[in-house]
Structures are given as structure tokens and as C-alpha cells.
mmCIF file of C-alpha atoms and ligand atoms in Angstrom:
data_model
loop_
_atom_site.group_PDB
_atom_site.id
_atom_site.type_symbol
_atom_site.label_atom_id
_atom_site.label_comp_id
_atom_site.label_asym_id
_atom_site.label_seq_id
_atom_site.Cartn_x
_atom_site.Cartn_y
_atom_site.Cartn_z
ATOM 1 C CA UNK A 7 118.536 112.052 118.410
ATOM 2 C CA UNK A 8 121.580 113.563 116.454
ATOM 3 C CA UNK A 9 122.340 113.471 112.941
ATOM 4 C CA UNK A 10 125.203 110.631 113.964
ATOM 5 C CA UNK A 11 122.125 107.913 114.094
ATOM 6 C CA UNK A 12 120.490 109.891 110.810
ATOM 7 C CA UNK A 13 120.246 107.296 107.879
ATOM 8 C CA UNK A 14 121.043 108.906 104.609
ATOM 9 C CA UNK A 15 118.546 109.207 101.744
ATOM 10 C CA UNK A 16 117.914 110.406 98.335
ATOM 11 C CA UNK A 17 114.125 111.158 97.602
ATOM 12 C CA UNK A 18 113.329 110.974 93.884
ATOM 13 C CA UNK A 19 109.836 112.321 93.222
ATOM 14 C CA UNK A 20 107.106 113.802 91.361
ATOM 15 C CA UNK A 21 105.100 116.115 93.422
ATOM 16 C CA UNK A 22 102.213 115.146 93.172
ATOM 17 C CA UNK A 23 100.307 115.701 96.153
ATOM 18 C CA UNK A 24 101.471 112.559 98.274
ATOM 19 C CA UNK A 25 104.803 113.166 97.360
ATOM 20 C CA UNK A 26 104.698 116.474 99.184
ATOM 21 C CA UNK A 27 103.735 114.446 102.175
ATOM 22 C CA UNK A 28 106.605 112.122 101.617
ATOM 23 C CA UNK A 29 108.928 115.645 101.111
ATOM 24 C CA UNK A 30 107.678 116.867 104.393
ATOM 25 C CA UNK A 31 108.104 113.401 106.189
ATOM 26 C CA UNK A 32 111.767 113.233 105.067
ATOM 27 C CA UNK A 33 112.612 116.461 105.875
ATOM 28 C CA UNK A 34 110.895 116.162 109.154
ATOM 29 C CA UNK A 35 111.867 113.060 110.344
ATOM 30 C CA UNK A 36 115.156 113.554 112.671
ATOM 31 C CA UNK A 37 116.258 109.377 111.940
ATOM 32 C CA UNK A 38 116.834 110.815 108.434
ATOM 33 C CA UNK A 39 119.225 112.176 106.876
ATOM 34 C CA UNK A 40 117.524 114.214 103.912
ATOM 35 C CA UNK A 41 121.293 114.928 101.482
ATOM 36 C CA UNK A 42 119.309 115.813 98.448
ATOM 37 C CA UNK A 43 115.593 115.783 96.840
ATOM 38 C CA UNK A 44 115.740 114.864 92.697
ATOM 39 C CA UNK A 45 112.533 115.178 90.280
ATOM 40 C CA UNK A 46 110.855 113.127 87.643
ATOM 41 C CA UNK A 47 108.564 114.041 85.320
ATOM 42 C CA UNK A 48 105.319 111.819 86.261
ATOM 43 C CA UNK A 49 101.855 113.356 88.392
ATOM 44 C CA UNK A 50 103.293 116.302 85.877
ATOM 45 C CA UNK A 51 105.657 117.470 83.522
ATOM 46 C CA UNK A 52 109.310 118.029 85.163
ATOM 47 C CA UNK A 53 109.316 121.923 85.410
ATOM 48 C CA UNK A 54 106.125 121.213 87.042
ATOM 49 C CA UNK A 55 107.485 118.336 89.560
ATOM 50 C CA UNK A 56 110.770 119.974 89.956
ATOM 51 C CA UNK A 57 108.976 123.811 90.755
ATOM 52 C CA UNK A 58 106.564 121.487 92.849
ATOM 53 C CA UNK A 59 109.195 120.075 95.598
ATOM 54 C CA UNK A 60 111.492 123.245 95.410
ATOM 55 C CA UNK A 61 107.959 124.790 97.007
ATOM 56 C CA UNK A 62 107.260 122.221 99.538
ATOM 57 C CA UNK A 63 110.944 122.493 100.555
ATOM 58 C CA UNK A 64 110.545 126.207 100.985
ATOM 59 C CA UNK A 65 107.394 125.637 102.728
ATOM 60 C CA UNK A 66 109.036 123.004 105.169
ATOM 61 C CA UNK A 67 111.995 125.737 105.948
ATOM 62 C CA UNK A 68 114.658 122.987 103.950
ATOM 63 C CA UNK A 69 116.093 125.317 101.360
ATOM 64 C CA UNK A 70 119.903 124.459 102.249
ATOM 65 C CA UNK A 71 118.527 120.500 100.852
ATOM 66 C CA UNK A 72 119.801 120.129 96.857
ATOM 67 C CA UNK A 73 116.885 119.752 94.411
ATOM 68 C CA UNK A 74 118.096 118.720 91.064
ATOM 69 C CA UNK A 75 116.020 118.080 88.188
ATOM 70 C CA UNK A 76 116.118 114.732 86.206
ATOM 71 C CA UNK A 77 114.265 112.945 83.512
ATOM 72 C CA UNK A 78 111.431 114.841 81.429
ATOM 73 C CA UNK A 79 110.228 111.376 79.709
ATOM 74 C CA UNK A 80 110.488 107.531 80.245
ATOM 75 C CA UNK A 81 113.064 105.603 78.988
ATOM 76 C CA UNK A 82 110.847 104.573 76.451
ATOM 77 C CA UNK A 83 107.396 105.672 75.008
ATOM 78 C CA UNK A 84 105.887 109.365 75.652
ATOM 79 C CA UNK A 85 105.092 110.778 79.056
ATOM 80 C CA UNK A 86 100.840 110.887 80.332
ATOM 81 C CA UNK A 87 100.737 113.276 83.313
ATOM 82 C CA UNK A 88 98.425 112.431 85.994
ATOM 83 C CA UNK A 89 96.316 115.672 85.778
ATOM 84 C CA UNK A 90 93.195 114.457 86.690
ATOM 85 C CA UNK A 91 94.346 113.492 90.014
ATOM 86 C CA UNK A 92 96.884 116.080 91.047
ATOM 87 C CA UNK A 93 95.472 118.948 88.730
ATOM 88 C CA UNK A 94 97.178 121.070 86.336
ATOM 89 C CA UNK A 95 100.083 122.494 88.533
ATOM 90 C CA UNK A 96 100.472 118.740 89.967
ATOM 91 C CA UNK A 97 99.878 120.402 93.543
ATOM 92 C CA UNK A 98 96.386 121.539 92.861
ATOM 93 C CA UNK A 99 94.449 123.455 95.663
ATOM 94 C CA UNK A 100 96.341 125.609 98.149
ATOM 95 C CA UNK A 101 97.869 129.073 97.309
ATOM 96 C CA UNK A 102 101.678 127.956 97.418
ATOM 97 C CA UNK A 103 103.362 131.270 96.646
ATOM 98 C CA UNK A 104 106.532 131.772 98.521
ATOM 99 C CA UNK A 105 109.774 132.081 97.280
ATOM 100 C CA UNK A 106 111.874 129.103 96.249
ATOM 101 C CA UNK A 107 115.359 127.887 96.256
ATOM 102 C CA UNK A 108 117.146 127.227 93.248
ATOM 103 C CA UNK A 109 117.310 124.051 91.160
ATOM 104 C CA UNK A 110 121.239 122.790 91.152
ATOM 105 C CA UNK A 111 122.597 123.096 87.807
ATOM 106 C CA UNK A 112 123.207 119.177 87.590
ATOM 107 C CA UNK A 113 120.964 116.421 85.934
ATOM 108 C CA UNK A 114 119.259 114.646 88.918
ATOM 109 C CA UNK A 115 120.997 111.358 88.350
ATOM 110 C CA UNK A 116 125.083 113.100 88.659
ATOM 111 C CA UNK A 117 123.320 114.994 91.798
ATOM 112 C CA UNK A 118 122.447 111.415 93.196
ATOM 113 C CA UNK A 119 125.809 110.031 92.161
ATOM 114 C CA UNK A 120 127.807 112.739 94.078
ATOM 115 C CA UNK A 121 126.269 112.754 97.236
ATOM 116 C CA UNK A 122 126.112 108.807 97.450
ATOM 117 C CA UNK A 123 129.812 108.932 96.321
ATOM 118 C CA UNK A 124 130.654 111.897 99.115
ATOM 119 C CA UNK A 125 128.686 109.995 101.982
ATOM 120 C CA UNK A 126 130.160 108.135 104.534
ATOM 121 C CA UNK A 127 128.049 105.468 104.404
ATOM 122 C CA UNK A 128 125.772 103.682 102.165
ATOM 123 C CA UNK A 129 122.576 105.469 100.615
ATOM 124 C CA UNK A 130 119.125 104.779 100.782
ATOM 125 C CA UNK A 131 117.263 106.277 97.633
ATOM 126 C CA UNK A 132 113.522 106.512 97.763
ATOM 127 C CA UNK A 133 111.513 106.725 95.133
ATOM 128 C CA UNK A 134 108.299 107.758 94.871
ATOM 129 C CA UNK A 135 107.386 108.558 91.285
ATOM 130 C CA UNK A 136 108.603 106.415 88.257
ATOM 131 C CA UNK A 137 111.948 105.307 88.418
ATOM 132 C CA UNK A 138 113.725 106.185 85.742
ATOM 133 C CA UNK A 139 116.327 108.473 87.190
ATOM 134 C CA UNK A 140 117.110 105.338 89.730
ATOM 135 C CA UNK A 141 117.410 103.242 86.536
ATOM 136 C CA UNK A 142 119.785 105.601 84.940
ATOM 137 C CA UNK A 143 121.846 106.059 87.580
ATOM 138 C CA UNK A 144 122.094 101.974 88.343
ATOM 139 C CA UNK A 145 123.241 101.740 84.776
ATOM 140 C CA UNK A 146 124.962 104.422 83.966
ATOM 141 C CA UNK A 147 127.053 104.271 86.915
ATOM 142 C CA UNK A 148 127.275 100.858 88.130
ATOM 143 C CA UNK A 149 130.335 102.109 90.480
ATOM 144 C CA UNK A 150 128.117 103.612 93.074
ATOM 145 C CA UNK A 151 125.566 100.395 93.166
ATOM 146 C CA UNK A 152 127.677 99.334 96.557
ATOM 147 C CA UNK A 153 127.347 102.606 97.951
ATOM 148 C CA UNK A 154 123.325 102.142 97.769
ATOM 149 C CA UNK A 155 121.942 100.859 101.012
ATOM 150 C CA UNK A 156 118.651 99.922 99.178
ATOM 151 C CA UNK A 157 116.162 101.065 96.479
ATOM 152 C CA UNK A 158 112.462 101.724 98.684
ATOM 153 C CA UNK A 159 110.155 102.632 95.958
ATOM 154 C CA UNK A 160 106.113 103.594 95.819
ATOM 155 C CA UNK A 161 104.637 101.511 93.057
ATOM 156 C CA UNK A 162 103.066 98.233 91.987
ATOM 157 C CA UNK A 163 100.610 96.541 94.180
ATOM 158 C CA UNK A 164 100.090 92.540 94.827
ATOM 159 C CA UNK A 165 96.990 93.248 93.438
ATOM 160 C CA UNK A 166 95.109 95.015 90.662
ATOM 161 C CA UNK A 167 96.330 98.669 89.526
ATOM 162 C CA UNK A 168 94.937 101.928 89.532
ATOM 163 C CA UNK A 169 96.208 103.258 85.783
ATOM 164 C CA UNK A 170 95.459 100.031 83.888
ATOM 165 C CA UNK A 171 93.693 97.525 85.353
ATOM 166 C CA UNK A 172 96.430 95.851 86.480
ATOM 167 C CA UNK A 173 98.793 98.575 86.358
ATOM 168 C CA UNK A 174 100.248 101.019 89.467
ATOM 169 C CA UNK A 175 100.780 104.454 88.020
ATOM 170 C CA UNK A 176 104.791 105.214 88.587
ATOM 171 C CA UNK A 177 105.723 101.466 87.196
ATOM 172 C CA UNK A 178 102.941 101.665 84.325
ATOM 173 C CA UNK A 179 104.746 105.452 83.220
ATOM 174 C CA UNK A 180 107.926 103.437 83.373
ATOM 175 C CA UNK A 181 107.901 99.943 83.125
ATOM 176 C CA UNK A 182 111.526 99.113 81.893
ATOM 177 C CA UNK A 183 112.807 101.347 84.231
ATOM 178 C CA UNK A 184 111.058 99.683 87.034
ATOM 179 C CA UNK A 185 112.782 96.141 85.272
ATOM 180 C CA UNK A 186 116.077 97.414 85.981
ATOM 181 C CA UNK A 187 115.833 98.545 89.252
ATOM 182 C CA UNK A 188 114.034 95.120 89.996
ATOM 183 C CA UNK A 189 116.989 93.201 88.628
ATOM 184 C CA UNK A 190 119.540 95.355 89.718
ATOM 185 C CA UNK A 191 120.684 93.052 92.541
ATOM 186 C CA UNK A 192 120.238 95.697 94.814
ATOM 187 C CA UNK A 193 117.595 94.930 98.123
ATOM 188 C CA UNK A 194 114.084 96.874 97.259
ATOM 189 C CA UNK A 195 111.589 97.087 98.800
ATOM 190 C CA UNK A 196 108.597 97.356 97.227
ATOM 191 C CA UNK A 197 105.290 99.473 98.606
ATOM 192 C CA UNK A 198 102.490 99.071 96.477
ATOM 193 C CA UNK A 199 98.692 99.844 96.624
ATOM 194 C CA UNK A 200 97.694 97.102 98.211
ATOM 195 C CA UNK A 201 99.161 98.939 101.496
ATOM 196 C CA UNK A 202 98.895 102.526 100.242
ATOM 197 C CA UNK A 203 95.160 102.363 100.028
ATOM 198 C CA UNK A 204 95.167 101.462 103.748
ATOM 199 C CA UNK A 205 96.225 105.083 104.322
ATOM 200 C CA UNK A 206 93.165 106.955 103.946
ATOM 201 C CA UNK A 207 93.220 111.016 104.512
ATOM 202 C CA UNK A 208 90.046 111.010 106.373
ATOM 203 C CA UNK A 209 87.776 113.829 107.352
ATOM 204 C CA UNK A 210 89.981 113.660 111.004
ATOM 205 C CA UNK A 211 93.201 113.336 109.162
ATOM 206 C CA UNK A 212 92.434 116.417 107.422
ATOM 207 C CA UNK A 213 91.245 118.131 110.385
ATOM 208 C CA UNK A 214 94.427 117.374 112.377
ATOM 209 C CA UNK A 215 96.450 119.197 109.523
ATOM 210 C CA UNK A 216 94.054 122.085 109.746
ATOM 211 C CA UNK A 217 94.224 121.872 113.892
ATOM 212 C CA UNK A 218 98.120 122.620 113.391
ATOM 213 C CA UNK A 219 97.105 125.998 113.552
ATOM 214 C CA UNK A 220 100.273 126.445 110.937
ATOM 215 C CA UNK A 221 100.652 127.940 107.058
ATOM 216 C CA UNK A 222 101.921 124.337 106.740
ATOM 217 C CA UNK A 223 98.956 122.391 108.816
ATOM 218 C CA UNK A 224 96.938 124.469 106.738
ATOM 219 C CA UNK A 225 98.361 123.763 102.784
ATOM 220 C CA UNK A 226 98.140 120.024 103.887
ATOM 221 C CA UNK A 227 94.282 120.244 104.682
ATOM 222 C CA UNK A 228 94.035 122.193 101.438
ATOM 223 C CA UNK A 229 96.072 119.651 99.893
ATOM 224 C CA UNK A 230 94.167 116.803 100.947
ATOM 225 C CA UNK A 231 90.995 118.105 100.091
ATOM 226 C CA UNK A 232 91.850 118.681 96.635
ATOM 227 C CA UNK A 233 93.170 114.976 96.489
ATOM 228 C CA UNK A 234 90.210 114.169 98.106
ATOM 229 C CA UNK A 235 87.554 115.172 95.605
ATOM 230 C CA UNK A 236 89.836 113.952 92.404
ATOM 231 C CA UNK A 237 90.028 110.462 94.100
ATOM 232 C CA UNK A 238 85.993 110.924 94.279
ATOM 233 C CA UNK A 239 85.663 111.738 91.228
ATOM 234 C CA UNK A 240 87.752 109.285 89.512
ATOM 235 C CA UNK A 241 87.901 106.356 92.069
ATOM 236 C CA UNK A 242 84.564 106.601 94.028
ATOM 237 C CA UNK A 243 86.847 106.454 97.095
ATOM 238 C CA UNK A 244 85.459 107.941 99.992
ATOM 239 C CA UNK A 245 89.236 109.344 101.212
ATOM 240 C CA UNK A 246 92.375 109.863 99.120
ATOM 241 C CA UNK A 247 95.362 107.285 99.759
ATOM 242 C CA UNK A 248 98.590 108.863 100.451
ATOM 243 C CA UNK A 249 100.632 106.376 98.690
ATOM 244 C CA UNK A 250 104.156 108.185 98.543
ATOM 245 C CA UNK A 251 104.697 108.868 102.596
ATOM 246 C CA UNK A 252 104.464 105.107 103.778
ATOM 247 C CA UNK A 253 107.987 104.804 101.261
ATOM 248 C CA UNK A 254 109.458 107.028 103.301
ATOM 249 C CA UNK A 255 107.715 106.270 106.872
ATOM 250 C CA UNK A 256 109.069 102.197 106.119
ATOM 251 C CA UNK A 257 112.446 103.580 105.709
ATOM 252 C CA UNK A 258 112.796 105.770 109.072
ATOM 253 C CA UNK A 259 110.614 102.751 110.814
ATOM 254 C CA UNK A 260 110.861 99.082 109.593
ATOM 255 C CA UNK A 261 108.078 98.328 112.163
ATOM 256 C CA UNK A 262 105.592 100.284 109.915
ATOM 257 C CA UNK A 263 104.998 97.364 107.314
ATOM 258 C CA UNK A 264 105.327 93.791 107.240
ATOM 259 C CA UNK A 265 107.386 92.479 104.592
ATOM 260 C CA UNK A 266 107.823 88.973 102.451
ATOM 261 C CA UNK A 267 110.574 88.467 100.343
ATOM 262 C CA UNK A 268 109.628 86.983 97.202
ATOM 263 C CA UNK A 269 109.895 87.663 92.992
ATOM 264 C CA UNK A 270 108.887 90.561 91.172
ATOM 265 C CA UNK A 271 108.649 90.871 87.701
ATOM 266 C CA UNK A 272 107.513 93.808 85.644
ATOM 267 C CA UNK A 273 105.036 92.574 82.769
ATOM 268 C CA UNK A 274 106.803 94.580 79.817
ATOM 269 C CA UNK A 275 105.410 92.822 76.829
ATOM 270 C CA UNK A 276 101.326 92.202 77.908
ATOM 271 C CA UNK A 277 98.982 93.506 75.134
ATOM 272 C CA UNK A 278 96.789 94.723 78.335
ATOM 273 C CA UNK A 279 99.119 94.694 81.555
ATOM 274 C CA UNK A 280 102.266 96.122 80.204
ATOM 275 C CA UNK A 281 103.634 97.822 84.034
ATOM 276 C CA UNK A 282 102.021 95.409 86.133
ATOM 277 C CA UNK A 283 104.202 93.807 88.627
ATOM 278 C CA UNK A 284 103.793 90.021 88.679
ATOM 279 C CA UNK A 285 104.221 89.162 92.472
ATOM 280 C CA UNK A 286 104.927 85.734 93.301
ATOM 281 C CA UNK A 287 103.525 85.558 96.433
ATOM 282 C CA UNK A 288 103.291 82.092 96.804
ATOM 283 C CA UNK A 289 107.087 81.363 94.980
ATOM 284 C CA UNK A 290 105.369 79.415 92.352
ATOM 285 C CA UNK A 291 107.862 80.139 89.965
ATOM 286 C CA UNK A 292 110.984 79.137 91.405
ATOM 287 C CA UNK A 293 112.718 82.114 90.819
ATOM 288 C CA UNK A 294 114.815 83.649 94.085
ATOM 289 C CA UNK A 295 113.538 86.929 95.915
ATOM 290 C CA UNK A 296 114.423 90.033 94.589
ATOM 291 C CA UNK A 297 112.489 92.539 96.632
ATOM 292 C CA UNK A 298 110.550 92.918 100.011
ATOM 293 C CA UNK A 299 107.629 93.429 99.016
ATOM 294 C CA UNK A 300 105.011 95.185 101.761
ATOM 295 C CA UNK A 301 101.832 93.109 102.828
ATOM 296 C CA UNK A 302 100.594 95.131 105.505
ATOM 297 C CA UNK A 303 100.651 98.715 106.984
ATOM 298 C CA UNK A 304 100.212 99.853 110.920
ATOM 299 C CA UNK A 305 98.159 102.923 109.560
ATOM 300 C CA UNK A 306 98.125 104.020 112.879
ATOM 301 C CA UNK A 307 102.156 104.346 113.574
ATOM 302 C CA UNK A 308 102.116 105.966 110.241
ATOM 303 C CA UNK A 309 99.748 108.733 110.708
ATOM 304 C CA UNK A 310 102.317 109.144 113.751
ATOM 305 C CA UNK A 311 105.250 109.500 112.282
ATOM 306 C CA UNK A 312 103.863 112.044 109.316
ATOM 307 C CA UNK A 313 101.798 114.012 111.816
ATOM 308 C CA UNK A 314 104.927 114.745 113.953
ATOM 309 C CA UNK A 315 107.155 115.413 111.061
ATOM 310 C CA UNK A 316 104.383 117.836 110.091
ATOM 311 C CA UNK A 317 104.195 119.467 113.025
ATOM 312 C CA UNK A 318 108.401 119.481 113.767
ATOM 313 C CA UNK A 319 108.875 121.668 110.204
ATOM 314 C CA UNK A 320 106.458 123.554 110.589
ATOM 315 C CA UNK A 321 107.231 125.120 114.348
HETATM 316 C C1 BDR B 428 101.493 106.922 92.688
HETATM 317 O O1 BDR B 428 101.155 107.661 91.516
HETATM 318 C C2 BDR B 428 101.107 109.037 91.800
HETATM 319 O O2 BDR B 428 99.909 109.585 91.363
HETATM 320 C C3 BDR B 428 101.290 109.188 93.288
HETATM 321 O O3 BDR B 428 102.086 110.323 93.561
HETATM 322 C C4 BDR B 428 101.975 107.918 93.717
HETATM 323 O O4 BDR B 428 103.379 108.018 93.649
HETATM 324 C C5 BDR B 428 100.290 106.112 93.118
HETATM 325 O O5 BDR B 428 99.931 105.211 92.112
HETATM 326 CA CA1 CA B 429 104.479 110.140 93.356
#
């Protein structure tokens, strides 16, 4: 397939060990179109995110991608780093020395509104961290809103949370960011943990990275593992989830989740469950749809799609 059937995306991220997955994915993934990679500060502080995916690039031979560098805090409130999952770097456990491409001199949010204003088409943007940068750029340039396809984004869940009881990580770092990207108007779609923990790096998963017989097979294994034992640790999970990837995967493959369309709303004000996203699954509240929100996941079509991206960057 050619790059005339590629669909254009933006990936906004904070590697974060699933968001190198969801790097390697887009990068690998020939029904993409990868036009630029921006950072967040989130798993870790922005130097940290933004050295993070300039690494995985390098790693995944995509150094002619733009990687600009966006927002170090959340609109509001102080930044908490996820260090106890993703480790001090943010992509604890393999060596990733190797030399990286530079970081555009342009804030991440007038990278994403050049290339969606020099594309020939609209724009997907997926994000897989918090979504601030998305917010800023949806408000501070409304122009380029009908140039944006849709808004995929990794966070939430239907269900309970995984930061705060009831909150998902990315939207509980940013919850009125995550409010105005949910009321933007534009279609999102919405993957949360109640499909993300469905994708389990098992001990074959892990084994199939290290069978790659590549530097790249190899840093994913390593990768894993680390994610892995924090999950352990933390969770009691028996695998890691690799949350970030599916974003990406549902984008290149509709097939790979089933979504309803129903109301989202991010709880902003709760003395306890301030970032949880209030999913009316059952349209009790009479409000219209404003996102697709993902119910299920076919794991196995997933682990697919990532293992062949994998494998196509890294030959
Ligand atoms: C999300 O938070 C981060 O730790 C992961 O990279 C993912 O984007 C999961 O809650
Ligand atoms: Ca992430």
C-alpha cells in the first residue's frame, strides 16, 4: 500500500513505556501517515518525554519525522510524574543510547497547527498522554478545528481509574484539558482502561519481541519487563497493559474496537473524582453523544498489527 491511501496523524505523547509502543506502531504502520510526533509532560517531565520519543524514533529508523516539544505543566494545578510506573527516565529498563534527532525549534501546538494547515486533507491527532497540547491548540486556534479529522485519545475508562479511584491517569493530570477536547465538537473517540487492560504483555508477548532477533525486538522485551514488574508492584497485575498502542491500532483499523456513541463528561469539581470521566452508557442523561467511546478490544488483531509494525521498523 502507498502513502496515497496513508491517513495522516499527529501523535501527542508522553513516553512512557506504552507510548513507545504506540511511537513504533505509528511509524510502522504503512495505512499511516506519521507527519509529526509532539510531547507532553505526563509519565515524566517534558525534557524527559520529549528526549524519550526523539529515542524511540531513532531506534525505529524515523528521524526525518518532526518531534516538537509542548506543554511542561497542565493547564491548571502542578504536574505528578508517573515514576513509579515508568521509572525515573520515563523509559526505564533497556540501555537506549543511540544518537537522536533534534527537537524542532517550535512549541508542539504551532508544530501541530502547521502540518494540519499544510496537509491535504484532514488530520487525525492521537493522543496518548494528557491532552493539553490538543486543548491548546483547539482553542488557541479554532481555524484549524475543520482541518482535524478526529481527536483518538488514551484515557478515561467506563469504569473505575487507575490514579484515583475513579480516575485514568492522562485525564486525572489534566482534567480541564480533557473538558475541552470533549466539548470541542470535534468526533473523539475515546479508549479507556476498560479496553486497555485487555491488552496484557504476557510472558509470550514478551518473548515474541525478544524472538525478533532485533536491537528493537530486544528494547521492547526489556521494555516490557520493566513495565511488567512496576505494574506488579503497584497493581498486583500479573502482565502490564499497553494502554497507548490500541489509540493508535483503532485509528489504522476501526475493526480493532467496538464503539458506542454516547456522553462524556469530565468530573472537574468532585472532592474525590476530580478527572473521572462520567460515561453515560445507558444515555440517562439526555445529553447528545459527544465521543465514541471503546467497549471492547480484538486483543488478538491488535497484537497483529503492533507485532508487524515492530518487526517492519526494525528490518
Ligand atoms: C496512561 O497513563 C500512562 O501511564 C500511560 O502511558 C497511558 O497513557 C494509562 O493510564
Ligand atoms: Ca501515555
Amino acid at each position: 500500500m502507498g502513502d496515497f491511501a496513508a491517513q495522516p496523524v499527529i501523535v501527542d505523547c508522553d513516553p512512557g513505556h506504552d507510548d513507545a509502543l504506540a511511537l513504533l506502531l505509528a511509524a510502522g504502520d504503512p495505512r499511516l501517515r506519521l507527519l509529526g510526533v509532539t510531547t507532553v509532560a505526563g509519565n515524566q517531565t517534558l525534557d524527559k518525554t520529549t528526549r524519550n520519543a526523539l529515542k524511540i524514533l531513532a531506534l525505529a529508523g524515523a528521524t526525518g519525522i518532526p518531534v516538537a516539544a509542548g506543554s511542561a505543566r497542565p493547564l491548571i494545578g502542578e504536574l505528578t510524574v508517573a515514576s513509579d510506573i515508568h521509572g525515573a527516565s520515563g523509559l526505564d529498563g533497556p540501555d537506549l543510547d543511540v544518537p537522536v534527532g533534534e527537537v524542532a525549534d517550535v512549541h508542539a501546538v504551532d508544530l501541530m497547527r502547521r502540518l494540519i494547515v499544510e496537509a491535504t486533507e484532514p488530520v487525525t491527532l492521537i493522543a496518548t498522554g494528557p491532552l493539553t497540547n490538543v486543548a491548546l491548540l483547539l482553542r488557541g486556534h479554532p481555524e484549524v478545528v475543520p482541518r482535524v479529522r478526529r481527536v483518538v485519545f488514551m484515557g478515561g475508562s467506563t469504569e473505575r481509574g487507575n490514579t484515583t479511584p475513579y480516575g485514568e491517569f492522562n485525564i486525572v493530570t489534566d482534567p480541564e484539558a480533557a473538558d475541552i477536547v470533549l466539548r470541542s465538537g470535534l468526533p473523539t473517540t475515546m479508549i479507556g482502561l476498560n479496553v486497555t487492560h485487555q491488552a496484557l504483555a504476557t510472558s509470550p508477548v514478551i518473548a515474541e519481541f525478544e524472538g525478533m532477533g532485533t536491537r528493537l525486538g530486544t528494547i521492547c522485551a526489556e521494555l516490557m519487563t520493566f513495565f511488567a514488574a512496576t505494574y506488579r508492584r503497584v497493581f498486583g497485575f500479573a502482565h502490564p497493559p499497553v494502554h497507548d498502542p490500541i489509540a493508535v491500532a483503532a485509528v489504522i483499523d476501526p475493526a480493532v474496537i467496538r464503539t458506542v456513541a454516547v456522553p462524556v463528561t469530565v468530573e472537574l469539581a468532585g472532592a474525590h473524582t476530580r478527572g473521572a470521566t462520567v460515561v453515560d452508557l445507558h444515555h440517562r442523561t439526555g445529553q447528545p453523544p459527544n465521543a465514541a467511546v471503546a467497549v471492547s478490544l480484538d486483543v488478538d488483531a491488535f497484537w497483529r498489527l503492533l507485532m508487524t509494525a515492530v518487526r517492519r521498523v526494525a528490518g
